Tab-separated table of C-alpha atoms in Angstrom:
chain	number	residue	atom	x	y	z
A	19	UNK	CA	157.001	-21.732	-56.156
A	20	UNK	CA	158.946	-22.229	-59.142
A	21	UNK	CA	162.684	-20.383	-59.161
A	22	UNK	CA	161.360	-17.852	-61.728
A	23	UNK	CA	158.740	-16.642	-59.542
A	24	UNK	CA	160.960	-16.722	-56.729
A	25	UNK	CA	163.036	-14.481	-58.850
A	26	UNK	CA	160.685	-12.412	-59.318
A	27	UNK	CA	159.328	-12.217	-56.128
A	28	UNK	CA	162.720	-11.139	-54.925
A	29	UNK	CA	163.020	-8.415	-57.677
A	30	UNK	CA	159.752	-7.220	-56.984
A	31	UNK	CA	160.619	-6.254	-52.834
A	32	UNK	CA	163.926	-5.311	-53.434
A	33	UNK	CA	162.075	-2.588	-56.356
A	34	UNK	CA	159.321	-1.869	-52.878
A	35	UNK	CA	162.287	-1.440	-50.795
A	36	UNK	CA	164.044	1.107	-53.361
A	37	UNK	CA	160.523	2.912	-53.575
A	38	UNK	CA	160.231	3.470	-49.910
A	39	UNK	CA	163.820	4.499	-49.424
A	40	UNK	CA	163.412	6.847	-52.455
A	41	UNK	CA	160.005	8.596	-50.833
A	42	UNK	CA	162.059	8.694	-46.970
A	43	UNK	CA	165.196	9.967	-48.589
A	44	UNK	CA	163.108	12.745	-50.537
A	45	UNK	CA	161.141	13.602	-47.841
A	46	UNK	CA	163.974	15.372	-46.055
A	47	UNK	CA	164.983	17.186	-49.212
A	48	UNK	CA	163.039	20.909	-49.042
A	49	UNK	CA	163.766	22.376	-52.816
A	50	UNK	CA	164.697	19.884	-55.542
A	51	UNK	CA	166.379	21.930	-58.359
A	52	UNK	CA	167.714	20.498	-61.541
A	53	UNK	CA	170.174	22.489	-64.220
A	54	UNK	CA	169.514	21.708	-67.374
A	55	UNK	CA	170.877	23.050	-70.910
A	56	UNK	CA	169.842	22.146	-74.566
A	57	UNK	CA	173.678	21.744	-75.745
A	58	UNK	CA	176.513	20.885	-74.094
A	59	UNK	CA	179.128	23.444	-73.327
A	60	UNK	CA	177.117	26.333	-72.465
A	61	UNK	CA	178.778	25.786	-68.763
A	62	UNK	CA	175.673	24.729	-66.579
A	63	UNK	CA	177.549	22.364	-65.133
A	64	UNK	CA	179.922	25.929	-63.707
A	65	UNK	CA	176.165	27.085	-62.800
A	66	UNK	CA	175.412	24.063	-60.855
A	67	UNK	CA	178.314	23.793	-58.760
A	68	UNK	CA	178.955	27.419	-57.905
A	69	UNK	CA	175.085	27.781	-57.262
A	70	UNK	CA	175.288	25.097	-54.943
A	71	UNK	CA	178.229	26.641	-53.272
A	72	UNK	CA	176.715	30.097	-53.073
A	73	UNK	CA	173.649	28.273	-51.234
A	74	UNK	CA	175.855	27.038	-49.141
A	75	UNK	CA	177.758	29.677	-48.373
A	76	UNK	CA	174.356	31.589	-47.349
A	77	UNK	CA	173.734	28.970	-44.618
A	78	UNK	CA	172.023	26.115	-46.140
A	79	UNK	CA	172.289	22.425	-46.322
A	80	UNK	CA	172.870	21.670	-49.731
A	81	UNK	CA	173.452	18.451	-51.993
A	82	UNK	CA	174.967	18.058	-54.852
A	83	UNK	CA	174.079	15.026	-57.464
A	84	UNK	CA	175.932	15.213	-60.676
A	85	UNK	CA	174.104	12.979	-62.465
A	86	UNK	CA	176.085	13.614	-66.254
A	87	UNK	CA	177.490	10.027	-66.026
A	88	UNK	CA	178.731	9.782	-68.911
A	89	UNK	CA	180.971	13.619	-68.672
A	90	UNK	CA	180.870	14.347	-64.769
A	91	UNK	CA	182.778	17.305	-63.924
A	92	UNK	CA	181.559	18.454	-61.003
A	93	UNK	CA	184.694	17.032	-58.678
A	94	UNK	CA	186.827	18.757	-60.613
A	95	UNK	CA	184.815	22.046	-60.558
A	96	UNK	CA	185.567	21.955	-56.681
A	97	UNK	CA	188.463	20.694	-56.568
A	98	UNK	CA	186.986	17.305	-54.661
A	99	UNK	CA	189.157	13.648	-55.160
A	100	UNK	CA	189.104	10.568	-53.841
A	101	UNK	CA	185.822	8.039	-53.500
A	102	UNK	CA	182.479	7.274	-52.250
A	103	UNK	CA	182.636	5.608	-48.495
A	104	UNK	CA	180.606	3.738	-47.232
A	105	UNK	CA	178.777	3.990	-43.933
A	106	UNK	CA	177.844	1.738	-41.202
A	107	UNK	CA	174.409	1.325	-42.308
A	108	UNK	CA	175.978	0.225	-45.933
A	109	UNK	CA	174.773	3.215	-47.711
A	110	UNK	CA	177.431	5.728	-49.444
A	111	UNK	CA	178.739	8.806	-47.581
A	112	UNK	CA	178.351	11.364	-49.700
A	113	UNK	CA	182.024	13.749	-50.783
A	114	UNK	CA	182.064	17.133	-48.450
A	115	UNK	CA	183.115	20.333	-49.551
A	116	UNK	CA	182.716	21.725	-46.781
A	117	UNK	CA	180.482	21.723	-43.789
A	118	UNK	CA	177.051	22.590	-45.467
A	119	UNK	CA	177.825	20.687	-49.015
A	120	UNK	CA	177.692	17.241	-49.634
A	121	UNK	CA	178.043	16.070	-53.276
A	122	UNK	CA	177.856	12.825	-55.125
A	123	UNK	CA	179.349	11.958	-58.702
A	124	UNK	CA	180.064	9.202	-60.972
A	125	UNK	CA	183.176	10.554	-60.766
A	126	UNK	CA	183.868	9.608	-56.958
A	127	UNK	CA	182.913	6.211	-57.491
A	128	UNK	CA	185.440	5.277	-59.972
A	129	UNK	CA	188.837	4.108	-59.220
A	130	UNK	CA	190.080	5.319	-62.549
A	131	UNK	CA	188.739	8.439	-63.236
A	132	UNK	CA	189.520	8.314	-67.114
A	133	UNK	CA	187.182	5.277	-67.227
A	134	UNK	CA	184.363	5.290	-69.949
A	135	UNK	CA	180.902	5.082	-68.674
A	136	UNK	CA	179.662	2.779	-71.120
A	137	UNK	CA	175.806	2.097	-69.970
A	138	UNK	CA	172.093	2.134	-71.685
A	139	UNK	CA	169.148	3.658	-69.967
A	140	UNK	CA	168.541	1.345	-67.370
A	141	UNK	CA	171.467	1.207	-65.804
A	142	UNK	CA	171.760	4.827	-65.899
A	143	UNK	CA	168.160	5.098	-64.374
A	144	UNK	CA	169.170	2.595	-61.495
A	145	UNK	CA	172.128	4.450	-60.790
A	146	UNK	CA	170.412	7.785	-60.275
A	147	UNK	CA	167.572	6.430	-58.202
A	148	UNK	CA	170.343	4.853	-56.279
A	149	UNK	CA	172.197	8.133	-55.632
A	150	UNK	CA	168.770	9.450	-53.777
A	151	UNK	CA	168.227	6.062	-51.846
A	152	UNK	CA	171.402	4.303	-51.395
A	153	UNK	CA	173.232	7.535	-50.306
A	154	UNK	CA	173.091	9.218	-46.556
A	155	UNK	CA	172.500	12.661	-47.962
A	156	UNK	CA	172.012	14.665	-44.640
A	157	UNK	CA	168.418	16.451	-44.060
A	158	UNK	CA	168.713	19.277	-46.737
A	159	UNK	CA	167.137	22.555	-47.479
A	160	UNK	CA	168.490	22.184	-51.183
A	161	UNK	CA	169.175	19.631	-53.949
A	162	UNK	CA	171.090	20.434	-57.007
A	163	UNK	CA	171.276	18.348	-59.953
A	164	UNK	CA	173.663	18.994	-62.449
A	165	UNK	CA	172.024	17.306	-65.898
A	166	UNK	CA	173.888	16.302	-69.128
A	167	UNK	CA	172.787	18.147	-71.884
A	168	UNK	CA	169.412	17.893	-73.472
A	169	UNK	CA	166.549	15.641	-72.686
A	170	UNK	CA	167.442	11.945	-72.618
A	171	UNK	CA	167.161	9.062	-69.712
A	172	UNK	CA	169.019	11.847	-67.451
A	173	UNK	CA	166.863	14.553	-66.745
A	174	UNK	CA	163.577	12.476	-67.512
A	175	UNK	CA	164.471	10.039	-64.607
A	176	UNK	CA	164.927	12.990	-62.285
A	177	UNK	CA	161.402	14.505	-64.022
A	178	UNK	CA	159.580	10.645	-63.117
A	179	UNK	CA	161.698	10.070	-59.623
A	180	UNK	CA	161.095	13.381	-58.387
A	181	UNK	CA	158.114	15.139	-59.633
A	182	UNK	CA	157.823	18.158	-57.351
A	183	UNK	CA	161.975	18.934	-58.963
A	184	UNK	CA	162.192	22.803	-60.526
A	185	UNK	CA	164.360	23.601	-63.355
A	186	UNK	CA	166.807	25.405	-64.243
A	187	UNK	CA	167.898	26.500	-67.867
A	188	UNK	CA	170.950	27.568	-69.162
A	189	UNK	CA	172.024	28.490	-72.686
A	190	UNK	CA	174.496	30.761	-74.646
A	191	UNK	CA	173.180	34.014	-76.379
A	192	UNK	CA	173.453	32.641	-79.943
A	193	UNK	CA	170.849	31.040	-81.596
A	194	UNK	CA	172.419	27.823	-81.918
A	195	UNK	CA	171.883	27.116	-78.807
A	196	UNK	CA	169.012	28.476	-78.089
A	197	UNK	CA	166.854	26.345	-80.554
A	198	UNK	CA	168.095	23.413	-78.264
A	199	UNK	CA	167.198	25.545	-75.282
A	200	UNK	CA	163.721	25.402	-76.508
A	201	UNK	CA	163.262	22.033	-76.740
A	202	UNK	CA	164.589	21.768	-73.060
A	203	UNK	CA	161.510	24.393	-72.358
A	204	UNK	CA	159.213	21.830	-74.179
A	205	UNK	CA	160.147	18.452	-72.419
A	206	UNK	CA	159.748	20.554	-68.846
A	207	UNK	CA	156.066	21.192	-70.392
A	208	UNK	CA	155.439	17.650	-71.630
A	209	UNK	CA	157.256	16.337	-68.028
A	210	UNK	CA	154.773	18.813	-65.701
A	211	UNK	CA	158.143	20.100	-63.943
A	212	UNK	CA	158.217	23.774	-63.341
A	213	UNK	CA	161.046	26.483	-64.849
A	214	UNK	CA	162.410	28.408	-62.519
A	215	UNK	CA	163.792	30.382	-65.084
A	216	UNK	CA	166.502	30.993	-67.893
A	217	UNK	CA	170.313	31.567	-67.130
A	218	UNK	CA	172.004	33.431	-70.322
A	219	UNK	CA	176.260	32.428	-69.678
A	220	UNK	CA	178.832	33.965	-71.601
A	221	UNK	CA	177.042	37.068	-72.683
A	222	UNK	CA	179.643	39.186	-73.172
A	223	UNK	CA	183.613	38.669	-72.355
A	224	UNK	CA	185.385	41.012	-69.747
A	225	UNK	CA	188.487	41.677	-71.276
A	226	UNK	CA	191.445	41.121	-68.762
A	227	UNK	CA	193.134	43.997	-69.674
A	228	UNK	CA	190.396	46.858	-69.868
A	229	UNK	CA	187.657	45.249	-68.335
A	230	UNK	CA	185.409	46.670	-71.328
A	231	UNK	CA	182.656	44.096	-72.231
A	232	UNK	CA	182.854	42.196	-75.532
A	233	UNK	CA	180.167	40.875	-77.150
A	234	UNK	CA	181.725	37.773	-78.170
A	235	UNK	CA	178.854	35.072	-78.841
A	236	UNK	CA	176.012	38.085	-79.005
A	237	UNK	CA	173.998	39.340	-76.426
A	238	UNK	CA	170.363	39.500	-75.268
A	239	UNK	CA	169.114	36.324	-76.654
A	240	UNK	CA	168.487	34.304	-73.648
A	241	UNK	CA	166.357	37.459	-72.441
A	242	UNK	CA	164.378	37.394	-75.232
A	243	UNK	CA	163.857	33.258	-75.593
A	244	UNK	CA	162.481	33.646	-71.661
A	245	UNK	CA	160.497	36.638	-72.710
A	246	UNK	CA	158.862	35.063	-75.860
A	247	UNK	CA	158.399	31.781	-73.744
A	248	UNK	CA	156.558	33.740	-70.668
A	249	UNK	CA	159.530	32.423	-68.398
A	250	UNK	CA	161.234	34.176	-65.903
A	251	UNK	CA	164.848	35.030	-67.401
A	252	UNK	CA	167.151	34.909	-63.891
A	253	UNK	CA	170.427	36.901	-65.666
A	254	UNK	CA	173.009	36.776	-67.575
A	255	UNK	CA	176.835	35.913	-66.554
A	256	UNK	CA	179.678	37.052	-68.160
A	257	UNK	CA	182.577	35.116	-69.677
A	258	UNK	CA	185.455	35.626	-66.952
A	259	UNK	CA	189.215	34.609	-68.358
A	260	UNK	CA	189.891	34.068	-64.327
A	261	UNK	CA	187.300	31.382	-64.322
A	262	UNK	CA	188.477	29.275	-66.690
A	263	UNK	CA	191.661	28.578	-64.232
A	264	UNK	CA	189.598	28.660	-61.322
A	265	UNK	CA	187.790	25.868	-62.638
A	266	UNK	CA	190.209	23.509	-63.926
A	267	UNK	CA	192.186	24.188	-60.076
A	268	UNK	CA	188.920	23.594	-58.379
A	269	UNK	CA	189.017	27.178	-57.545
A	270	UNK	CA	186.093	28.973	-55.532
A	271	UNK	CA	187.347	31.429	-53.769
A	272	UNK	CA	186.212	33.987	-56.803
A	273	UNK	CA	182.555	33.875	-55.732
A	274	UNK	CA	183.223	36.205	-52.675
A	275	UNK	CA	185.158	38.793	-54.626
A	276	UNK	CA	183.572	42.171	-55.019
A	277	UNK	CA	185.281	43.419	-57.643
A	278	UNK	CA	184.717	40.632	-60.401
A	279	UNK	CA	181.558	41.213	-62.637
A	280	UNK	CA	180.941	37.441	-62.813
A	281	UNK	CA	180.549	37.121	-59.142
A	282	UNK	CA	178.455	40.572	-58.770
A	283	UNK	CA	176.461	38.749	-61.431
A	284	UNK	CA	175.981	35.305	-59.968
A	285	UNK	CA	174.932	36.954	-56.567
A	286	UNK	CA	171.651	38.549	-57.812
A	287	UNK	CA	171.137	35.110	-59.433
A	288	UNK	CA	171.544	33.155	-56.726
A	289	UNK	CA	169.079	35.891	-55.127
A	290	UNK	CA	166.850	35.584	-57.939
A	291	UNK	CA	166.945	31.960	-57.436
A	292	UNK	CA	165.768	32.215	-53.671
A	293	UNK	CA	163.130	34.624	-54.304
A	294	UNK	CA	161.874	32.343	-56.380
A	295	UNK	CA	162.114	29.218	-54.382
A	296	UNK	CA	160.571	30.523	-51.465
A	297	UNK	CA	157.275	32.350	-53.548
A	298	UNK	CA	156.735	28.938	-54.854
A	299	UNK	CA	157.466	27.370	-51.219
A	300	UNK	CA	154.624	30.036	-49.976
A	301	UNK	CA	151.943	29.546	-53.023
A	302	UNK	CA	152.744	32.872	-54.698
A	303	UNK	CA	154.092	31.911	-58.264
A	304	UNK	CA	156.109	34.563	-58.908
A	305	UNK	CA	155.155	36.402	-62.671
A	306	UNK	CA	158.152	36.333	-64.928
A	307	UNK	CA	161.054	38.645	-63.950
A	308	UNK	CA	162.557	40.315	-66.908
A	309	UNK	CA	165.739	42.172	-66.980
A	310	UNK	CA	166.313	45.634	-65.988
A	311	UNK	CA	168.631	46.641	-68.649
């Protein structure tokens, strides 16, 4: 055997071994959910990590993949530092934020974290499969995948690595970004990966000092993209001056408070969310849920 096809050879087990990992490491992970967004700053990166905390919080085991390599933020969302370990059986422990939420990021693999991630598809492919197989997630009832924005090498490797993954969309009232929002609609159509449903953020600001609602970037129009699109449309959050501290501290605590719209609003969302999950789970599609208002 010449050393090329020894090469190969070698390339082609190590891709089996990958494979077989990938399908055992999967096969303990119940719901597969990925958040997605046409543009970027529409915060569905905010949605990913506080739904993943709320999950927690209601007693599951969740994980957390932020898989925007090139603009993680997820660490810093929870207030999470330091790095990856690495366990006995060489695979990488994954960060805890707490008992029932393990999460893994670009970000926790880097010694300096103001490092550019300066990498073409496949290497950004390989290191996504590798966060599934080369990581000792725990068994876990959820998986949340935080997505760059719109549909490149990201969201399509999570569409061809794990094809029974939901979605998630999340978009800003104006139209802006909601013609980006369809596309994101399209390439779940074109990838066979189910919508769970539409997210509208920042519809409306509470005002700090009134608590009146502004209609700052418009209203309604994430409704009415789910409605024309026969998608379920899951609610709309508010923009919340507290949050914008909370999430540069790593803040969480807010979820929990009764008194702040945002987190009134983000519980029936992360209800919504379960209903949702668990009709599919059982066979029952659910038929698109619009709003009440």
């Amino acid at each position: 055997m010449s050393a090329q096809q020894c090469a190969s050879t070698k390339a082609q087990q190590k891709q089996t071994e990958q494979d077989e990992a990938l399908k055992d490491r999967l096969s303990k992970i119940k719901h597969k959910i990925i958040v997605m967004s046409g543009k970027g700053g529409v915060g569905k990166s905010s949605v990913a990590a506080y739904l993943a905390v709320s999950l927690a919080q209601h007693g599951y085991q969740v994980g957390l993949m932020d898989v925007d390599l090139h603009g993680p933020s997820i660490p810093r969302l929870l207030g999470i530092t330091g790095l990856i370990g690495v366990g006995d059986s060489q695979k990488g422990i994954p960060m805890e934020f707490d008992k029932n939420l393990q999460v893994v990021s670009i970000d926790s693999l880097l010694a300096d974290r103001d490092s550019a991630v300066i990498w073409r598809g496949p290497l950004k492919i390989g290191v996504i499969k590798q966060f599934i197989s080369d990581i000792e997630w725990n068994p876990l009832d959820y998986l949340i995948i935080d997505s760059p924005p719109g549909t490149g090498d990201e969201p399509l490797t999570v569409a061809q690595t794990i094809p029974d993954a939901m979605a998630i969309i999340v978009t800003t009232p104006q139209e802006v970004s909601l013609a980006d929002v369809r596309k994101s609609i399209n390439f779940c159509k074109q990838v066979n990966m189910t919508v769970l449903g539409v997210v509208e953020n920042m519809s409306g600001l509470i005002c700090p000092h009134c608590g009146r609602e502004i209609p700052l970037f418009s209203k309604g129009g994430g409704e009415r993209t789910a409605r024309e699109t026969g998608l379920r449309f899951l609610g709309r959050l508010p923009l919340e001056p507290r949050l914008v501290d909370a999430g540069d501290s790593g803040i969480t605590g807010f979820l929990k408070d009764p008194d702040l719209v945002f987190s009134k609003e983000f519980t029936k969302l992360v209800d919504m969310v379960e209903q949702v999950v668990h009709a599919f789970e059982a066979g029952q599609a659910p038929a698109p849920v619009q709003s009440s208002e």
